[in-house]
XYZ file of C-alpha atoms in Angstrom:
220
model
C -14.143 85.346 -58.869
C -12.381 82.393 -57.217
C -11.068 81.553 -53.819
C -8.118 83.686 -52.710
C -5.606 81.111 -51.491
C -3.068 83.787 -50.605
C -5.382 85.213 -47.956
C -5.911 81.731 -46.531
C -2.190 80.964 -46.310
C -1.317 84.363 -44.863
C -4.109 84.206 -42.276
C -3.642 80.588 -41.263
C -0.900 81.228 -38.643
C -3.151 83.759 -36.898
C -6.063 81.334 -36.975
C -3.886 78.538 -35.596
C -2.848 80.808 -32.733
C -6.537 81.391 -32.048
C -7.110 77.638 -32.168
C -4.469 77.237 -29.470
C -6.418 79.641 -27.266
C -9.617 77.709 -28.007
C -7.970 74.463 -26.906
C -6.673 76.166 -23.751
C -10.130 77.472 -22.811
C -11.710 74.107 -23.542
C -9.150 72.124 -21.541
C -9.419 74.452 -18.543
C -13.213 74.555 -18.687
C -13.673 70.795 -18.939
C -10.951 70.220 -16.327
C -12.629 72.537 -13.824
C -15.982 71.204 -14.994
C -14.940 67.656 -14.100
C -13.960 68.742 -10.597
C -17.256 70.587 -10.195
C -19.233 67.776 -11.777
C -17.832 65.074 -9.491
C -18.671 67.135 -6.402
C -22.166 68.014 -7.630
C -22.949 64.430 -8.651
C -21.927 63.147 -5.209
C -23.874 65.915 -3.470
C -26.993 64.932 -5.407
C -26.612 61.330 -4.235
C -26.151 62.056 -0.533
C -28.840 61.599 2.074
C -28.807 65.313 2.927
C -31.949 66.766 1.371
C -30.785 70.402 1.283
C -27.586 69.477 -0.558
C -29.556 67.406 -3.059
C -31.875 70.331 -3.730
C -28.962 72.748 -4.211
C -27.245 70.296 -6.543
C -30.413 69.849 -8.587
C -30.934 73.619 -8.830
C -27.362 74.066 -10.045
C -27.695 71.401 -12.744
C -31.188 72.428 -13.856
C -30.312 76.128 -14.096
C -27.076 75.699 -16.030
C -28.445 73.017 -18.347
C -31.691 74.911 -18.843
C -30.202 78.265 -19.845
C -28.036 79.097 -22.880
C -24.275 79.240 -22.411
C -24.317 82.630 -24.141
C -26.582 84.035 -21.411
C -24.291 82.568 -18.749
C -21.306 84.280 -20.383
C -23.210 87.582 -20.328
C -24.099 87.055 -16.662
C -20.447 86.559 -15.726
C -18.968 89.278 -17.946
C -21.641 91.992 -17.726
C -23.949 91.273 -14.768
C -21.381 90.065 -12.221
C -19.230 93.243 -12.455
C -22.350 95.337 -11.866
C -23.010 93.308 -8.726
C -19.483 93.310 -7.288
C -18.501 96.723 -8.720
C -15.371 95.304 -10.287
C -14.746 94.478 -13.933
C -13.663 90.927 -14.722
C -11.376 90.264 -17.668
C -12.523 88.341 -20.705
C -10.313 85.310 -20.017
C -11.701 84.832 -16.507
C -15.267 85.308 -17.717
C -14.774 82.822 -20.546
C -13.225 80.092 -18.401
C -15.557 80.632 -15.444
C -18.757 80.582 -17.501
C -17.684 77.589 -19.558
C -16.494 75.725 -16.444
C -19.727 76.037 -14.487
C -21.673 75.119 -17.625
C -19.509 72.073 -18.252
C -19.766 71.135 -14.579
C -23.535 70.752 -14.863
C -23.252 68.385 -17.824
C -20.369 66.449 -16.289
C -22.421 66.038 -13.099
C -25.089 64.244 -15.123
C -22.449 62.134 -16.873
C -20.915 61.039 -13.565
C -24.331 60.391 -12.041
C -25.160 58.074 -14.912
C -21.793 56.354 -14.601
C -22.154 55.856 -10.862
C -25.688 54.510 -11.179
C -24.497 52.019 -13.802
C -22.287 50.293 -11.210
C -23.899 47.342 -9.467
C -25.186 48.297 -6.022
C -23.429 45.277 -4.609
C -20.149 47.167 -5.059
C -21.247 49.710 -2.471
C -22.304 46.958 -0.087
C -18.975 45.188 -0.610
C -17.066 48.343 0.229
C -19.136 48.957 3.341
C -18.591 45.355 4.451
C -14.840 46.015 4.323
C -15.231 48.840 6.824
C -15.254 51.748 4.384
C -17.693 54.605 4.852
C -19.852 55.971 2.015
C -17.285 58.511 0.796
C -14.389 56.034 0.916
C -16.378 53.446 -1.027
C -17.225 56.061 -3.637
C -13.616 57.189 -3.925
C -11.856 53.826 -4.008
C -14.472 51.445 -5.408
C -17.279 53.149 -7.344
C -15.664 56.164 -9.040
C -12.709 54.271 -10.605
C -15.145 51.836 -12.226
C -17.557 54.591 -13.249
C -14.791 56.636 -14.851
C -13.988 53.867 -17.327
C -17.612 53.810 -18.451
C -17.972 57.546 -18.949
C -14.959 58.134 -21.188
C -17.118 58.361 -24.364
C -19.624 60.897 -22.934
C -16.763 62.901 -21.405
C -15.159 62.983 -24.839
C -18.440 64.204 -26.290
C -18.574 66.922 -23.638
C -15.041 68.037 -24.565
C -16.009 68.212 -28.247
C -19.212 70.103 -27.429
C -17.291 72.609 -25.304
C -14.634 72.939 -28.004
C -17.335 74.157 -30.372
C -19.376 76.094 -27.808
C -16.290 78.037 -26.703
C -16.728 80.046 -29.898
C -19.463 81.921 -28.010
C -16.854 83.741 -25.907
C -16.017 85.729 -29.037
C -19.020 87.947 -28.192
C -17.100 89.429 -25.245
C -14.087 90.156 -27.427
C -11.917 87.261 -26.316
C -9.575 86.347 -29.157
C -10.046 82.634 -29.626
C -10.401 81.037 -33.058
C -13.784 82.505 -34.004
C -12.873 86.007 -32.827
C -9.581 85.857 -34.750
C -11.597 84.973 -37.839
C -13.890 87.959 -37.298
C -10.957 90.340 -36.926
C -9.252 89.037 -40.065
C -12.486 89.382 -42.055
C -12.889 92.970 -40.828
C -9.465 93.708 -42.307
C -9.556 91.637 -45.506
C -13.300 91.309 -46.300
C -12.557 87.704 -47.308
C -15.449 86.192 -45.366
C -15.786 82.985 -47.408
C -12.101 82.063 -47.279
C -11.697 82.867 -43.589
C -14.872 81.196 -42.348
C -14.056 78.135 -44.421
C -10.608 78.043 -42.807
C -12.126 78.454 -39.335
C -14.570 75.610 -39.994
C -11.745 73.402 -41.267
C -9.658 74.009 -38.134
C -12.620 73.209 -35.866
C -13.213 70.015 -37.856
C -9.591 68.936 -37.454
C -9.671 69.614 -33.691
C -12.922 67.728 -33.098
C -11.743 64.821 -35.247
C -8.478 64.607 -33.283
C -10.322 64.616 -29.944
C -12.739 61.932 -31.153
C -9.842 59.710 -32.223
C -8.057 60.238 -28.897
C -11.200 59.352 -26.942
C -11.644 56.222 -29.048
C -8.034 55.238 -28.347
C -8.487 55.685 -24.590
C -11.713 53.693 -24.626
C -10.094 50.797 -26.485
C -7.126 50.840 -24.118
C -9.361 50.619 -21.049
C -11.347 47.763 -22.594
C -8.122 45.952 -23.450
C -6.848 46.298 -19.881
C -10.103 44.870 -18.528
C -9.699 41.640 -20.524
């Protein structure tokens, strides 16, 4: 018994369509996660104690619990609470976004803390308040330094998004499961799924490396 190449070639278009959905979920989740993460990281660095506590609780809870459990909370527990069913796409993006936001918050915090404190003092001496200095002075510099970890977060979410298959959302992994249920060609299909994930993560890693080199070149 050998590998059935015909099944691979016939299933590949369906798997590629699933890969497109995976990329969409990942891009939306990390995009929303960046917005959430920036806000949370700034909240945790303010002088308002209550906000710092809330920010820490958010990060600790979402980093300390499995993404799979968070998906279940959004898709199964939330509807029981609000008495309204949420669709799989919303649950997938929402759960992945708040999860990514917690990790991005830590990434931005590290980036901000890596900037010399004199930058904040310089901004304040020019008449800027704390928020203005963060927006126009600190964050632009921090962003250049966090490109590699942000790229790693995108790659991690690209792979972790496979967990949304458990709620029936048809991304790459779920497409593979459905094809296997029809063809029983588990080895060929899972190998194809793994290959597609590898290509996507490799492409993202190369893109991140290109952006990092471009920023370093512009700084010279």
